[in-house]
Amino acid sequence: MIPFLRACSRRRFLAMTLACSAAPARSATSAWNGEMVTMPGAETTSFNAHRRAVYENELDEPEYSFADNRSDGIEIHAFGRDFAPVGTDEGYVLLTNGMRDRRMTLPASHLEKGEKPRAELMWYVREPTPENIVNLRWLAELPFMDATWFGFGHRVPMPTPPVEGCDFRTFLFLTPIIETDQRIAEALMIENDPVEILTVNLISDAEYRFIKEKGLNPFLDMLDEEDYLPIFDPKRKSYL
């Protein structure tokens, strides 16, 4: 488990992130407050362009993009997707672009076991709301603020629910089960380091305790039994 550190810093980071949000090189539209607003472009690096090419090869062009104007800022893209194998279940794949440029602080023992020192975060949501963007960018910055690391099964317990209208307050990182998203990680490499794609999930306090007491695998079995949908539903009932 990853202990939650510097909880009070989230408010300051939220304000800073909203102030820094802008669009990348190609003009993009924003869904802030439910309105469609075209924002001016900004220059991108060759690394940024490479990552975008990898993303767009699997996900097509993003419908929205949200950039951070700081030199080490993390861009977030929102790719439209129909999640239903049959019928329609529309939402978005939110994907960070730039988190992998910095190595996370992994213990040597975990590096020896093949744990990946670089990552990008992915979150399946209905809409790319300001709240979703702020939370995802804050999570992407957290390993570097607190000299820690994220991997499969890691949790970030929050002092209060991070999403309005949802009682859950613990983030859980898993790996994509959708083949398209798995291929993105396979195509990303920097300085001979492989890159992990981690999906963002929110779980209840009872589910969090279950993982701590019983382990991650029994919880994943429970998700299968409950037909857990990967797209975030703030109204989902706890399975425990």
Short mmCIF file of C-alpha atoms in Angstrom, two decimals:
data_model
loop_
_atom_site.label_atom_id
_atom_site.label_comp_id
_atom_site.label_asym_id
_atom_site.label_seq_id
_atom_site.Cartn_x
_atom_site.Cartn_y
_atom_site.Cartn_z
CA MET A 1 0.00 0.00 0.00
CA ILE A 2 1.13 3.54 -0.69
CA PRO A 3 0.48 5.70 2.39
CA PHE A 4 -1.24 9.01 1.68
CA LEU A 5 1.14 11.87 2.40
CA ARG A 6 0.72 15.62 2.48
CA ALA A 7 -3.07 15.41 2.29
CA CYS A 8 -3.51 19.11 2.92
CA SER A 9 -1.43 19.93 -0.17
CA ARG A 10 -4.27 18.80 -2.43
CA ARG A 11 -6.22 22.06 -2.03
CA ARG A 12 -3.19 24.12 -3.05
CA PHE A 13 -2.49 21.79 -5.97
CA LEU A 14 -6.11 21.95 -7.12
CA ALA A 15 -6.03 25.75 -7.29
CA MET A 16 -2.68 25.71 -9.09
CA THR A 17 -3.84 23.08 -11.59
CA LEU A 18 -6.97 24.96 -12.55
CA ALA A 19 -4.91 28.11 -13.04
CA CYS A 20 -2.41 26.31 -15.31
CA SER A 21 -4.87 24.38 -17.49
CA ALA A 22 -4.71 25.23 -21.20
CA ALA A 23 -4.70 23.47 -24.54
CA PRO A 24 -1.77 21.86 -26.37
CA ALA A 25 -0.44 22.65 -29.86
CA ARG A 26 -3.62 21.78 -31.76
CA SER A 27 -6.59 23.87 -30.70
CA ALA A 28 -8.91 21.84 -28.54
CA THR A 29 -12.28 22.32 -26.92
CA SER A 30 -12.98 22.36 -23.22
CA ALA A 31 -16.02 21.03 -21.39
CA TRP A 32 -15.64 23.36 -18.40
CA ASN A 33 -19.03 24.12 -16.87
CA GLY A 34 -20.73 22.24 -19.66
CA GLU A 35 -19.74 24.85 -22.25
CA MET A 36 -17.71 24.26 -25.39
CA VAL A 37 -14.82 26.73 -25.47
CA THR A 38 -11.95 26.81 -27.96
CA MET A 39 -8.62 27.50 -26.26
CA PRO A 40 -5.36 28.78 -27.84
CA GLY A 41 -2.54 26.36 -28.63
CA ALA A 42 0.85 25.95 -27.01
CA GLU A 43 4.18 24.49 -28.16
CA THR A 44 4.90 20.81 -27.45
CA THR A 45 8.18 18.93 -27.23
CA SER A 46 9.27 16.07 -29.46
CA PHE A 47 8.68 13.66 -26.57
CA ASN A 48 5.17 15.00 -26.24
CA ALA A 49 4.61 14.56 -29.97
CA HIS A 50 5.90 10.97 -29.82
CA ARG A 51 3.57 10.06 -26.97
CA ARG A 52 0.64 11.67 -28.74
CA ALA A 53 1.42 9.64 -31.84
CA VAL A 54 1.40 6.43 -29.77
CA TYR A 55 -1.87 7.42 -28.11
CA GLU A 56 -3.57 8.44 -31.34
CA ASN A 57 -2.47 5.27 -33.09
CA GLU A 58 -4.64 3.31 -30.64
CA LEU A 59 -7.26 5.85 -29.56
CA ASP A 60 -7.54 8.28 -32.51
CA GLU A 61 -7.32 12.02 -31.88
CA PRO A 62 -8.37 13.34 -28.47
CA GLU A 63 -11.64 15.24 -28.30
CA TYR A 64 -10.26 17.46 -25.54
CA SER A 65 -6.78 18.26 -24.27
CA PHE A 66 -5.76 19.98 -21.06
CA ALA A 67 -2.18 21.22 -20.77
CA ASP A 68 -0.14 22.46 -17.82
CA ASN A 69 2.06 25.41 -18.77
CA ARG A 70 4.79 24.57 -16.27
CA SER A 71 7.99 23.16 -17.77
CA ASP A 72 7.40 19.78 -16.11
CA GLY A 73 3.62 19.98 -16.35
CA ILE A 74 1.55 16.94 -17.24
CA GLU A 75 -0.86 17.15 -20.16
CA ILE A 76 -4.14 15.23 -20.07
CA HIS A 77 -6.02 14.02 -23.14
CA ALA A 78 -9.66 12.94 -23.28
CA PHE A 79 -10.45 10.35 -25.96
CA GLY A 80 -14.07 9.56 -26.72
CA ARG A 81 -15.02 5.89 -26.52
CA ASP A 82 -18.06 3.66 -26.71
CA PHE A 83 -17.44 1.14 -23.93
CA ALA A 84 -20.32 -1.18 -24.82
CA PRO A 85 -19.54 -4.31 -26.89
CA VAL A 86 -23.20 -4.16 -27.97
CA GLY A 87 -25.31 -1.02 -28.02
CA THR A 88 -24.02 2.30 -26.73
CA ASP A 89 -22.16 3.21 -23.54
CA GLU A 90 -20.32 6.42 -24.32
CA GLY A 91 -17.61 7.92 -22.16
CA TYR A 92 -14.00 9.08 -22.24
CA VAL A 93 -10.55 7.68 -21.70
CA LEU A 94 -8.54 10.26 -19.75
CA LEU A 95 -4.82 9.68 -20.23
CA THR A 96 -1.88 11.59 -18.80
CA ASN A 97 0.92 12.64 -21.13
CA GLY A 98 4.25 13.44 -19.48
CA MET A 99 4.19 11.61 -16.16
CA ARG A 100 6.61 9.03 -17.53
CA ASP A 101 9.26 11.69 -18.26
CA ARG A 102 10.35 11.48 -14.61
CA ARG A 103 11.40 8.32 -12.83
CA MET A 104 9.44 7.44 -9.71
CA THR A 105 11.31 6.57 -6.52
CA LEU A 106 11.26 2.77 -6.38
CA PRO A 107 13.18 0.74 -3.78
CA ALA A 108 16.03 -1.21 -5.35
CA SER A 109 14.37 -4.48 -4.39
CA HIS A 110 11.30 -3.62 -6.47
CA LEU A 111 13.40 -2.59 -9.45
CA GLU A 112 15.14 -5.97 -9.26
CA LYS A 113 11.72 -7.64 -9.37
CA GLY A 114 10.94 -5.87 -12.62
CA GLU A 115 8.61 -3.19 -11.28
CA LYS A 116 8.39 -0.29 -13.73
CA PRO A 117 9.85 3.06 -12.60
CA ARG A 118 7.77 5.13 -15.03
CA ALA A 119 4.03 5.33 -15.51
CA GLU A 120 1.11 7.14 -17.10
CA LEU A 121 -2.38 7.18 -15.57
CA MET A 122 -5.65 6.34 -17.32
CA TRP A 123 -9.15 6.99 -16.02
CA TYR A 124 -12.40 5.90 -17.67
CA VAL A 125 -15.08 8.54 -17.05
CA ARG A 126 -18.38 9.78 -18.44
CA GLU A 127 -17.19 13.35 -18.95
CA PRO A 128 -13.81 15.14 -18.69
CA THR A 129 -15.03 17.40 -15.89
CA PRO A 130 -12.73 19.90 -14.14
CA GLU A 131 -12.92 17.73 -11.03
CA ASN A 132 -11.78 14.63 -12.93
CA ILE A 133 -8.94 16.52 -14.61
CA VAL A 134 -7.74 18.04 -11.34
CA ASN A 135 -7.77 14.70 -9.53
CA LEU A 136 -5.94 12.90 -12.32
CA ARG A 137 -3.25 15.55 -12.63
CA TRP A 138 -2.77 15.65 -8.86
CA LEU A 139 -2.37 11.86 -8.74
CA ALA A 140 0.16 12.04 -11.58
CA GLU A 141 2.21 14.59 -9.63
CA LEU A 142 1.99 12.85 -6.25
CA PRO A 143 4.89 10.37 -6.70
CA PHE A 144 7.24 13.26 -7.39
CA MET A 145 5.95 15.45 -4.58
CA ASP A 146 6.38 12.71 -2.01
CA ALA A 147 9.29 10.68 -3.48
CA THR A 148 7.17 7.56 -3.77
CA TRP A 149 5.87 5.35 -6.59
CA PHE A 150 2.69 3.85 -8.02
CA GLY A 151 2.24 0.31 -9.25
CA PHE A 152 -0.43 -2.32 -9.78
CA GLY A 153 -2.63 -2.66 -6.69
CA HIS A 154 -1.35 0.46 -4.92
CA ARG A 155 -3.90 2.56 -3.05
CA VAL A 156 -4.07 6.24 -2.17
CA PRO A 157 -6.52 6.82 0.71
CA MET A 158 -7.85 10.35 0.85
CA PRO A 159 -9.05 12.19 3.98
CA THR A 160 -12.35 13.03 2.23
CA PRO A 161 -14.07 11.82 -0.97
CA PRO A 162 -12.24 13.44 -3.91
CA VAL A 163 -15.28 13.44 -6.22
CA GLU A 164 -18.51 15.22 -5.41
CA GLY A 165 -21.50 12.90 -5.21
CA CYS A 166 -19.33 9.84 -4.48
CA ASP A 167 -18.78 8.46 -0.97
CA PHE A 168 -15.64 6.53 -1.92
CA ARG A 169 -12.33 8.09 -0.90
CA THR A 170 -9.57 5.64 -1.83
CA PHE A 171 -7.93 5.52 -5.25
CA LEU A 172 -6.88 2.07 -6.46
CA PHE A 173 -4.49 1.53 -9.39
CA LEU A 174 -4.94 -1.45 -11.69
CA THR A 175 -3.71 -2.27 -15.19
CA PRO A 176 -5.92 -2.05 -18.29
CA ILE A 177 -7.98 -5.07 -19.24
CA ILE A 178 -8.86 -3.55 -22.63
CA GLU A 179 -6.40 -4.74 -25.25
CA THR A 180 -6.23 -1.38 -27.02
CA ASP A 181 -5.05 0.29 -23.82
CA GLN A 182 -2.59 -2.48 -23.03
CA ARG A 183 -0.84 -1.86 -26.36
CA ILE A 184 -0.14 1.75 -25.43
CA ALA A 185 2.11 0.67 -22.57
CA GLU A 186 3.92 -1.76 -24.84
CA ALA A 187 4.74 1.06 -27.27
CA LEU A 188 6.04 3.52 -24.65
CA MET A 189 9.72 3.44 -23.66
CA ILE A 190 12.05 6.12 -22.34
CA GLU A 191 15.76 5.79 -21.57
CA ASN A 192 15.38 1.99 -21.83
CA ASP A 193 12.72 2.03 -19.09
CA PRO A 194 9.38 0.33 -19.79
CA VAL A 195 6.30 2.36 -18.90
CA GLU A 196 3.32 1.13 -16.89
CA ILE A 197 -0.20 2.21 -17.73
CA LEU A 198 -2.25 2.31 -14.53
CA THR A 199 -6.01 2.70 -14.49
CA VAL A 200 -7.58 4.84 -11.77
CA ASN A 201 -10.44 3.41 -9.70
CA LEU A 202 -12.27 4.60 -6.59
CA ILE A 203 -13.21 2.10 -3.87
CA SER A 204 -15.21 2.25 -0.66
CA ASP A 205 -13.78 2.17 2.87
CA ALA A 206 -15.08 -1.38 3.33
CA GLU A 207 -13.47 -2.51 0.07
CA TYR A 208 -10.22 -0.85 1.11
CA ARG A 209 -10.27 -2.73 4.43
CA PHE A 210 -11.02 -5.97 2.57
CA ILE A 211 -7.92 -5.55 0.40
CA LYS A 212 -5.76 -4.84 3.46
CA GLU A 213 -7.10 -7.90 5.31
CA LYS A 214 -7.65 -10.43 2.50
CA GLY A 215 -5.35 -9.23 -0.27
CA LEU A 216 -5.82 -7.81 -3.74
CA ASN A 217 -6.56 -11.02 -5.65
CA PRO A 218 -9.72 -11.89 -3.65
CA PHE A 219 -10.93 -8.35 -4.26
CA LEU A 220 -10.30 -8.66 -8.01
CA ASP A 221 -12.27 -11.92 -7.95
CA MET A 222 -15.09 -9.99 -6.31
CA LEU A 223 -15.00 -7.38 -9.07
CA ASP A 224 -15.37 -10.16 -11.64
CA GLU A 225 -18.28 -11.69 -9.76
CA GLU A 226 -20.02 -8.31 -9.55
CA ASP A 227 -19.40 -7.54 -13.25
CA TYR A 228 -17.53 -4.40 -12.26
CA LEU A 229 -17.54 -1.87 -15.08
CA PRO A 230 -14.27 -0.02 -15.65
CA ILE A 231 -15.95 3.32 -16.39
CA PHE A 232 -16.19 5.38 -13.21
CA ASP A 233 -19.67 5.56 -11.69
CA PRO A 234 -19.87 7.93 -8.70
CA LYS A 235 -23.16 6.29 -7.70
CA ARG A 236 -21.80 2.74 -7.61
CA LYS A 237 -22.74 0.89 -4.44
CA SER A 238 -20.01 -0.69 -2.35
CA TYR A 239 -19.70 -4.44 -2.89
CA LEU A 240 -19.18 -4.87 0.86
#
